[in-house]
Coordinates of C-alpha atoms in Angstrom, one line a residue:
X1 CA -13.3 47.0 53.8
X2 CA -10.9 47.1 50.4
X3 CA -11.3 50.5 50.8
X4 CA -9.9 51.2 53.6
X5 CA -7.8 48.7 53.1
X6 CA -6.3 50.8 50.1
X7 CA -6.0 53.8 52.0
X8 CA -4.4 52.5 54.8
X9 CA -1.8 50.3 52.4
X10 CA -1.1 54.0 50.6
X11 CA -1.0 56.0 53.8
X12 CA 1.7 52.9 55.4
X13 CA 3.4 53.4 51.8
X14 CA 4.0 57.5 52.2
X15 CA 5.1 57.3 56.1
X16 CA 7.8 55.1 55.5
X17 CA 8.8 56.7 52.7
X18 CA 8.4 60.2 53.9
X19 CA 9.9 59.1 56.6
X20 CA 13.1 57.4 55.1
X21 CA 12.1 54.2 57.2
X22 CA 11.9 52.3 54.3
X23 CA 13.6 53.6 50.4
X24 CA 11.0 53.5 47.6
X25 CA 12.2 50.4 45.6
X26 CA 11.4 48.5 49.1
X27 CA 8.6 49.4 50.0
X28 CA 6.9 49.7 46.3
X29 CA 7.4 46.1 47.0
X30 CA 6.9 45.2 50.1
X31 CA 4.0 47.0 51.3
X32 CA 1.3 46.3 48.8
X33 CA 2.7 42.6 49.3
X34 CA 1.6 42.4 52.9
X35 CA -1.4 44.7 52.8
X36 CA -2.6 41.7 49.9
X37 CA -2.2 39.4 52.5
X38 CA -3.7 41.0 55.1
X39 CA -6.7 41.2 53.0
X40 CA -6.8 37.8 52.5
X41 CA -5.6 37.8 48.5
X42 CA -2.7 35.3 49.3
X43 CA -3.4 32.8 46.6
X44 CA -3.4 35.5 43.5
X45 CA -0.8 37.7 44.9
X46 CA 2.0 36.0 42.2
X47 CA -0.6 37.0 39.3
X48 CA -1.4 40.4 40.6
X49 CA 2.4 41.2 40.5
X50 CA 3.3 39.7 37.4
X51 CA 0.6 41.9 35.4
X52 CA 2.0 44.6 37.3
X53 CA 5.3 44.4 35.9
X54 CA 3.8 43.3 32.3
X55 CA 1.8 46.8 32.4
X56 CA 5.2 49.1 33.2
X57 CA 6.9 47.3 31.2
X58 CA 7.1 49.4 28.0
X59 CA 7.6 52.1 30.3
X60 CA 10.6 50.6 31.7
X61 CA 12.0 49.7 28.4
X62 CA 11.2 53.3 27.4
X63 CA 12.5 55.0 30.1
X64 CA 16.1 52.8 29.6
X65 CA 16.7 53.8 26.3
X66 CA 15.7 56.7 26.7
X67 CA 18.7 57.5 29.1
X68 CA 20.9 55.3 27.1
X69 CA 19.9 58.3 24.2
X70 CA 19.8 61.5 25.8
X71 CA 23.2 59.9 27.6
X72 CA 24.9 59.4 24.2
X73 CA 23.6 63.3 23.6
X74 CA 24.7 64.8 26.2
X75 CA 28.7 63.2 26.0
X76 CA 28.6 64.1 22.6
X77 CA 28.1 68.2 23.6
X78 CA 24.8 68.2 21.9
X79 CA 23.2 70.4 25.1
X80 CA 26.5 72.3 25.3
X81 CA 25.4 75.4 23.3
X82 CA 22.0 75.9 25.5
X83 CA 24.0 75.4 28.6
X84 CA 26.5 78.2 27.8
X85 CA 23.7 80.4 26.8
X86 CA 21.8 79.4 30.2
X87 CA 24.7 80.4 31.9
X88 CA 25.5 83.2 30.1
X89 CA 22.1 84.9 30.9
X90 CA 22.0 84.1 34.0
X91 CA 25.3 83.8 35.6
X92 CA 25.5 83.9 39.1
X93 CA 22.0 85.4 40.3
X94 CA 20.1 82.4 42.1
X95 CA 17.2 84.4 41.2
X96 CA 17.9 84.3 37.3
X97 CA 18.9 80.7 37.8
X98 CA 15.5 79.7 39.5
X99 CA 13.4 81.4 36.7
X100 CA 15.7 80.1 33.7
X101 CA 15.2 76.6 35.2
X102 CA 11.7 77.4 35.2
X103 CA 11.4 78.6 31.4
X104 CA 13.5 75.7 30.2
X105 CA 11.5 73.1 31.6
X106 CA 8.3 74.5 30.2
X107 CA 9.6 75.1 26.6
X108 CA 11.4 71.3 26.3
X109 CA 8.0 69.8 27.9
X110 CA 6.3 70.7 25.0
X111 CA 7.0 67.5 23.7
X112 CA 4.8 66.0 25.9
X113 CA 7.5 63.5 28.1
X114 CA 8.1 64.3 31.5
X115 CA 11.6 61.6 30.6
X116 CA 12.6 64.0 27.9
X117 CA 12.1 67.0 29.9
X118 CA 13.5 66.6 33.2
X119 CA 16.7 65.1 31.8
X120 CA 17.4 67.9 29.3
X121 CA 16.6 70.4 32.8
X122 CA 18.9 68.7 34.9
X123 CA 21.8 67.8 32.6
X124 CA 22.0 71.4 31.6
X125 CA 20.9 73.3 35.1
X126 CA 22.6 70.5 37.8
X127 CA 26.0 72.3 36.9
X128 CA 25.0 75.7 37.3
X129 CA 23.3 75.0 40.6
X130 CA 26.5 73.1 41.9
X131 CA 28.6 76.0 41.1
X132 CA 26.3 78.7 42.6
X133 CA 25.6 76.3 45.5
X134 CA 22.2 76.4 45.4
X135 CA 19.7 73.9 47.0
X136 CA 19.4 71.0 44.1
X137 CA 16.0 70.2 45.5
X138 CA 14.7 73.5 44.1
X139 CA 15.6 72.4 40.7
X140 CA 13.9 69.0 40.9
X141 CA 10.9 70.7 42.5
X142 CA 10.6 73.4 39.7
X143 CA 11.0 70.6 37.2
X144 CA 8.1 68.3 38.2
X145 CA 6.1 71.4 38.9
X146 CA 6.4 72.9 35.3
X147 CA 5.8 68.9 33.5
X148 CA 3.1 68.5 35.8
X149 CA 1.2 71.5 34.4
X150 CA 2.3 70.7 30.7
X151 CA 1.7 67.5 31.6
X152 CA -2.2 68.5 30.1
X153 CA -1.5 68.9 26.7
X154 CA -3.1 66.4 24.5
X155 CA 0.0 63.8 23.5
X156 CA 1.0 64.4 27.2
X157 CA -1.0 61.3 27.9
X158 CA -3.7 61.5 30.9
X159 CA -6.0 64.2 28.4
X160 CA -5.9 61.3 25.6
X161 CA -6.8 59.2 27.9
X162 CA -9.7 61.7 28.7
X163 CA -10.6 62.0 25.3
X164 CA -10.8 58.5 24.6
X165 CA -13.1 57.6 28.1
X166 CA -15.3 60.2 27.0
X167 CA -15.4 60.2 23.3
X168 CA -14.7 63.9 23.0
X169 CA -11.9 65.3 21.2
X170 CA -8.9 68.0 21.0
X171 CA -11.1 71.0 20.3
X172 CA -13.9 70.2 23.1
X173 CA -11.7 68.7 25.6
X174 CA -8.4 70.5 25.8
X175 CA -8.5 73.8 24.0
X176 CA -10.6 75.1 26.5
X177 CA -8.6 74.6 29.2
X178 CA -5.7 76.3 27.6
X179 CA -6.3 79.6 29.9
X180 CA -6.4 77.3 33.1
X181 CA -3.1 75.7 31.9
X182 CA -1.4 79.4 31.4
X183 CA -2.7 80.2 35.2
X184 CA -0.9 76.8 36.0
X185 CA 2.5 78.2 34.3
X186 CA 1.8 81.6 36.3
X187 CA 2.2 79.8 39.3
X188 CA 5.6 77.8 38.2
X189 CA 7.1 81.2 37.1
X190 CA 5.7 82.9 40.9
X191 CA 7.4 79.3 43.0
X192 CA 10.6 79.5 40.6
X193 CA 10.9 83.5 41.6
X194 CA 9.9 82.9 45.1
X195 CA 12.5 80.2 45.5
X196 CA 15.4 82.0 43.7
X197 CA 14.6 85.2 45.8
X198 CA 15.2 83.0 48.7
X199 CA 18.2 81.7 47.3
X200 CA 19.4 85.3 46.4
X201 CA 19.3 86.4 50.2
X202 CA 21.3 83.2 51.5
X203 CA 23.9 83.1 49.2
X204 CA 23.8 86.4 47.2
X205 CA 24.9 87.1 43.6
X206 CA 27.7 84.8 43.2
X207 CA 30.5 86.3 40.2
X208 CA 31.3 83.5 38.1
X209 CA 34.4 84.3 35.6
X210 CA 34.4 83.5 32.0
X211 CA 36.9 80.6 32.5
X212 CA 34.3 79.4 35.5
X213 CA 31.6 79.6 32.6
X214 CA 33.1 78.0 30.0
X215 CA 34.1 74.8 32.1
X216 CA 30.4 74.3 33.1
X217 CA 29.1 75.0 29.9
X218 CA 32.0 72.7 28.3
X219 CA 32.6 70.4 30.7
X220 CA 30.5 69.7 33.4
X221 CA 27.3 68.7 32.7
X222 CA 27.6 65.2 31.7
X223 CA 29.6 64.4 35.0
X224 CA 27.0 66.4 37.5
X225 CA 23.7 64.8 35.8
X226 CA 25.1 61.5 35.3
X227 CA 28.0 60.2 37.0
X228 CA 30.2 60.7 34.0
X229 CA 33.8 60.9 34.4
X230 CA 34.2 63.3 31.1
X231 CA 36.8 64.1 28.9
X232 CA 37.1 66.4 26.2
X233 CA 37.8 62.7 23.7
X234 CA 33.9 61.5 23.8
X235 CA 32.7 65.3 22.3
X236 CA 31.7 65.6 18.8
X237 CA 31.3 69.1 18.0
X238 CA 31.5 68.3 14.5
X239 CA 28.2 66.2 14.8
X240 CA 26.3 68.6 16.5
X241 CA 24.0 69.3 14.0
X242 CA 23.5 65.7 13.1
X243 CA 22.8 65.0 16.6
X244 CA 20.0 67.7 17.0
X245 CA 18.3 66.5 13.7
X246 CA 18.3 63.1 15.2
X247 CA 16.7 64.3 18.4
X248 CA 13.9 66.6 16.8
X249 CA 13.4 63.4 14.6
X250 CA 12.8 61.3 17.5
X251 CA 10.6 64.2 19.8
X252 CA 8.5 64.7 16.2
X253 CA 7.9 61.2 16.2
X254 CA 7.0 60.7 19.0
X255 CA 4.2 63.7 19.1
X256 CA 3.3 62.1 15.5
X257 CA 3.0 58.3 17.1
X258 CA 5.2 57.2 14.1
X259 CA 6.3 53.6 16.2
X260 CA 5.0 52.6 19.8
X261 CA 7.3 55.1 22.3
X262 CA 9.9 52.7 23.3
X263 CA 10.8 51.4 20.1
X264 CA 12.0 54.7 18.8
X265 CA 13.8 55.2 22.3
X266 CA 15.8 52.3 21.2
X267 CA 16.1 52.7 17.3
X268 CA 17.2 56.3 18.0
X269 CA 20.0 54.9 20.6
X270 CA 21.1 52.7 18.2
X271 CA 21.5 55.1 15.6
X272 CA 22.8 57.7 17.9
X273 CA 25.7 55.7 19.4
X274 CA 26.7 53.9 15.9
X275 CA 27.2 57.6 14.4
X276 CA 28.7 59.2 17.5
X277 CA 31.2 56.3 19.0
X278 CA 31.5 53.8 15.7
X279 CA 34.1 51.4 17.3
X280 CA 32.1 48.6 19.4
X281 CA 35.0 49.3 22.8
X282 CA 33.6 53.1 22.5
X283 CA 30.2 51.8 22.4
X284 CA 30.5 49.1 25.1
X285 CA 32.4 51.9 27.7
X286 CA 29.7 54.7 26.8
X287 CA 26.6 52.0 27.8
X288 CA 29.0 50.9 31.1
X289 CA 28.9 54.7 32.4
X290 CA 25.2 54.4 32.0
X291 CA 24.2 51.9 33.8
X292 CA 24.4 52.6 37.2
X293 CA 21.6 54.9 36.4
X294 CA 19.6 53.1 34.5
X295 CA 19.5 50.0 37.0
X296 CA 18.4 52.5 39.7
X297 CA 15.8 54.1 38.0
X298 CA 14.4 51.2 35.6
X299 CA 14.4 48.8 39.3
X300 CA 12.0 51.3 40.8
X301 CA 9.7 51.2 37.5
X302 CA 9.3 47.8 38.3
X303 CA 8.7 47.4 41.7
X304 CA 5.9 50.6 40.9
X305 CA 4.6 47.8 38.4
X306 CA 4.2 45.7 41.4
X307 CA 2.6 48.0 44.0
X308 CA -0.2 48.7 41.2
X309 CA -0.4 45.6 40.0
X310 CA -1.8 44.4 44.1
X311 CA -3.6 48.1 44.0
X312 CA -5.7 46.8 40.8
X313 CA -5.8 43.4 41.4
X314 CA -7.5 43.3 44.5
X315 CA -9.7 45.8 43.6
X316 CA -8.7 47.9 46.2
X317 CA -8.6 51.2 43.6
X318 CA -12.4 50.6 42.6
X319 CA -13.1 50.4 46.3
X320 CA -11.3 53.8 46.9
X321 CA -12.7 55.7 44.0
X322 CA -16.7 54.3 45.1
X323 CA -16.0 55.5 48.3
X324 CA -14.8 58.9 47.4
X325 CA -17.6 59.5 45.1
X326 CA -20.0 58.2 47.3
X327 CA -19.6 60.6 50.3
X328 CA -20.4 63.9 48.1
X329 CA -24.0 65.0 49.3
X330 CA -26.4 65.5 47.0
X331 CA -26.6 68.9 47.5
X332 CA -23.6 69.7 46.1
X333 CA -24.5 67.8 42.5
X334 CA -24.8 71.8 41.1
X335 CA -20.8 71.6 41.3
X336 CA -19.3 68.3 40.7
X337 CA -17.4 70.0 37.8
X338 CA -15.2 72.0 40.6
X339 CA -15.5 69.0 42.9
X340 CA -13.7 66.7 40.5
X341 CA -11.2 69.3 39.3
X342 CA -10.3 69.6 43.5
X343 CA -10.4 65.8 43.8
X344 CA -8.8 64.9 40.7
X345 CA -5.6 65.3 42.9
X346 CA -6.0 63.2 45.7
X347 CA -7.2 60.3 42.9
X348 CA -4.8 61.2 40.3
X349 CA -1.7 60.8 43.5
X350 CA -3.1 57.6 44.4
X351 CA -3.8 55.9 41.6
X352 CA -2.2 55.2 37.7
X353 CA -3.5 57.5 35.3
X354 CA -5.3 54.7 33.2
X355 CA -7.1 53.4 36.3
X356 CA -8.7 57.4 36.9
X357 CA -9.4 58.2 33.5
X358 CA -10.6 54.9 32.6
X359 CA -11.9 53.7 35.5
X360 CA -13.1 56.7 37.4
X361 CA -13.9 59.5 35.0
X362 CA -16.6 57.4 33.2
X363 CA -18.2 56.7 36.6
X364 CA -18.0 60.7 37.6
X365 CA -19.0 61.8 33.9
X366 CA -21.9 59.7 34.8
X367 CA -23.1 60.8 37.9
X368 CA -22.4 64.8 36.9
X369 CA -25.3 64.2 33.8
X370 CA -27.6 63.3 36.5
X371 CA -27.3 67.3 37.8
X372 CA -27.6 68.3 34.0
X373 CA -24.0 68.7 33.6
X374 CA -22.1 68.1 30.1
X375 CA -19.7 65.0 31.0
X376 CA -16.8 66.8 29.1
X377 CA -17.5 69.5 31.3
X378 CA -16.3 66.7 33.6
X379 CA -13.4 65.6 31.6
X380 CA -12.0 69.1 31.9
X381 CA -12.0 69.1 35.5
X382 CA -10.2 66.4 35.4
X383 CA -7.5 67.4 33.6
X384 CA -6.4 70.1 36.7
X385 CA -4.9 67.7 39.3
X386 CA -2.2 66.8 37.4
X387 CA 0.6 68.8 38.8
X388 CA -0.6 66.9 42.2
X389 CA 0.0 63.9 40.2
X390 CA 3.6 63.9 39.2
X391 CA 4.7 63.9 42.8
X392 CA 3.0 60.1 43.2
X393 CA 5.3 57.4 43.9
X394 CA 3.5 55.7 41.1
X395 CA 4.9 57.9 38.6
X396 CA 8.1 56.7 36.8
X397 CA 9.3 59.8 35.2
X398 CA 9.8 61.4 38.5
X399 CA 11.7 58.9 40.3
X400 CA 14.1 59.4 37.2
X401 CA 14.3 63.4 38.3
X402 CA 15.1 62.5 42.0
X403 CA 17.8 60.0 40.6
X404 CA 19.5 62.9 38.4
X405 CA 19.1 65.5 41.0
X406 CA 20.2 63.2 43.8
X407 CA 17.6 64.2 46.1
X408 CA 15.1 62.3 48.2
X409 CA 11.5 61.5 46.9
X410 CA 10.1 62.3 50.2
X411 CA 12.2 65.9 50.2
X412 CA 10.7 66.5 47.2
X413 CA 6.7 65.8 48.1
X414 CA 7.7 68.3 51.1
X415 CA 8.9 70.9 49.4
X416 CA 6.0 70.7 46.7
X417 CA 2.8 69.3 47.2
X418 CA 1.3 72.3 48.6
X419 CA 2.6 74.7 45.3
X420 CA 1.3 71.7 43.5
X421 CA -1.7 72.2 45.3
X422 CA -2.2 75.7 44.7
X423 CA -1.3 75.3 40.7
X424 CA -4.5 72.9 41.1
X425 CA -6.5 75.7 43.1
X426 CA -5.3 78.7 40.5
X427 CA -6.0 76.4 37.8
X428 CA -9.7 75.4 39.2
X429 CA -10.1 79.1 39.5
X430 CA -9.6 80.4 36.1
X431 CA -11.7 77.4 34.4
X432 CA -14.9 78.5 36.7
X433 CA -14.0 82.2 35.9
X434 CA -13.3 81.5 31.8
X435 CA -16.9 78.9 32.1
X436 CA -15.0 76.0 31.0
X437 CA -16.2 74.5 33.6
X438 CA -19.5 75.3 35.4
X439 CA -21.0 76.1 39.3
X440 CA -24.6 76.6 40.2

């Protein structure tokens, strides 16, 4: 009964959605609400919620300064020089545009935060796309493509988790799967040339003078990613190289684990706006442009915090995952490596990442050393539904693409579920074929 419960509260949740019936941040909230009282869980409903919210929480304070900092850096010019040279290369060819969208979000996701990533891509591609007039949605739908498949490198987050379900570490776990993860980048590099070819034939090779260059590179990317009414005043060209030692301080950091996540998010803001805009009026009008953005993508955190908070709570996400595993016929036992890889992306879309990997994996490493398979074995599968995963409304980072791209969530699960379906599929493939993980 919670099972189908569950499914039916997640399938309600992605037709109103999908649907525009409903926006996200209302029914995040709403939904799960009355699907708890449906299910008779009136009385704990307030508790369920609040640990919700106390569980997205460091996200949320994360993901807040995190814009407050990459929003100080971007009206300072620090992104300025990569733009031009963006531009530069690829001018006015949607097709050049599509794949250089495509190669910056895989190099700056090496860092391992999808936040990072997709605000560096859109503050420095939005521009260019305006300018051509291509389709923004392509750009968002590249961008959550290419984190999603570097979303499996180790400080990523879901294969620590992995790691530490299962006890295994970097070498057994995630090195292996490296040639499954370049298949996975394969297939970003074939949707970001299949979607800039298309591009190419609508609107052709647009000529963009010098001048036209210069003012995006200079001027416009601040205003196009973030509402920023920009002037040539809040630059500082002269801290440039300040300002890029202070960001590979705080990506290094972060990769090292030198302080929990959000508190360098906000010791590196404060540093950041102190050097940059000194004088406390500078300082209080920079953090006013700001926060239109950062109340519509730190509200939607929140009311995520809620729907999972229900999800858990009721035990409506154990109840899914017994369900699922339960209906695989014994038969098939010889390939639960390839069956979890394939279903990792239904549960990884439907669930938080620390409720699969900690509370499913264990259960499927279990069951796959009945058929005499190696449970990391296991663990590697189910590293390969990930680029499924990033399009779930439960995932924070991505509402914060939508946001800077100004397209809809529902647009975007369109467009890409099925390419983040076949990354899955190519990336299934080449562990069987490279015996990382095993059939038969």
């Amino acid at each position: 009964m919670l099972a189908l419960l569950g499914f039916l509260m997640i399938a309600v949740f992605m037709y109103l959605i999908m649907t525009k019936r409903l926006s996200a941040l209302i029914a995040l909230m709403v939904i799960p609400v009355i699907f708890a009282l449906i299910g008779g869980f009136g009385g704990e409903i307030g508790k369920m919620m609040l640990d919700g919210v106390k569980s997205v929480a460091p996200t949320g304070i994360m993901i807040m300064f995190a814009i407050l900092f990459f929003g100080v850096m971007i009206d300072a010019g620090l992104f300025d020089p990569v733009v031009e040279k963006i531009v530069r290369i690829v001018k006015g060819d949607p097709l050049k545009v599509a794949m250089g969208t495509a190669c910056l979000i895989l190099f700056v996701s090496l860092d391992g935060d999808g936040t990072t990533a997709y605000m560096i891509t859109v503050s420095a591609m939005l521009p260019l796309y305006k300018r051509v007039g291509m389709n923004p949605l392509i750009l968002a739908g590249i961008a959550v493509l290419g984190s999603g498949v570097m979303n499996l490198l180790p400080w990523g987050g879901p294969t620590a988790r992995a790691m530490s379900a299962l006890g295994v570490g970097v070498s057994e776990l995630y090195v292996p799967v490296i040639p499954a993860q370049i298949g996975g980048v394969l297939v970003v590099l074939l949707v970001a040339f299949h979607y800039g070819r298309k591009e190419r034939k609508r609107l052709g090779v647009i000529h963009i003078s010098q001048d036209a260059i210069d003012e995006v590179a200079a001027g416009e990317m601040a205003a196009a990613s973030a509402a920023v009414e920009q002037d040539d005043s809040i630059k500082r060209p002269k801290l440039i190289w300040v300002n890029f030692a202070l960001t590979i301080a705080l990506l290094v950091s972060l990769v090292v684990g030198v302080l929990p996540t959000p508190v360098l998010f906000m010791v590196a803001f404060a540093v950041a706006i102190m050097i940059n805009y000194p004088h406390m009026d500078q300082q209080k009008e920079r953090i006013s442009t700001y926060a239109g953005n950062v109340l519509s993508v730190v509200s939607l955190i929140f009311a995520a915090g809620i729907f999972t908070g229900i999800l858990t709570g009721t035990e409506m996400v154990d109840a899914m995952a017994n369900s699922l595993i339960s209906v695989i016929p014994e038969e098939l036992g010889p390939y639960f490596a390839v069956i979890t890889a394939l279903a990792s992306a239904p549960f990884t879309f439907f669930m938080s990442n620390d409720a699969f990997y900690f509370g499913v994996l264990p259960v499927l490493a279990e069951t796959a050393a009945t058929y005499g398979l190696d449970p990391v074995e296991i663990g590697r599968a189910s590293l390969l539904g990930l680029p499924v995963h990033l399009l779930s409304p439960l995932v924070p980072s991505t509402y914060l693409l939508v946001g800077m791209a100004g397209v809809e969530f529902g647009d975007l699960q369109k467009m890409m579920l099925k390419w983040a379906s076949l990354a899955t599929i190519v990336m299934t493939i080449v562990a069987v074929l490279t015996g990382v993980i095993s059939i038969g």
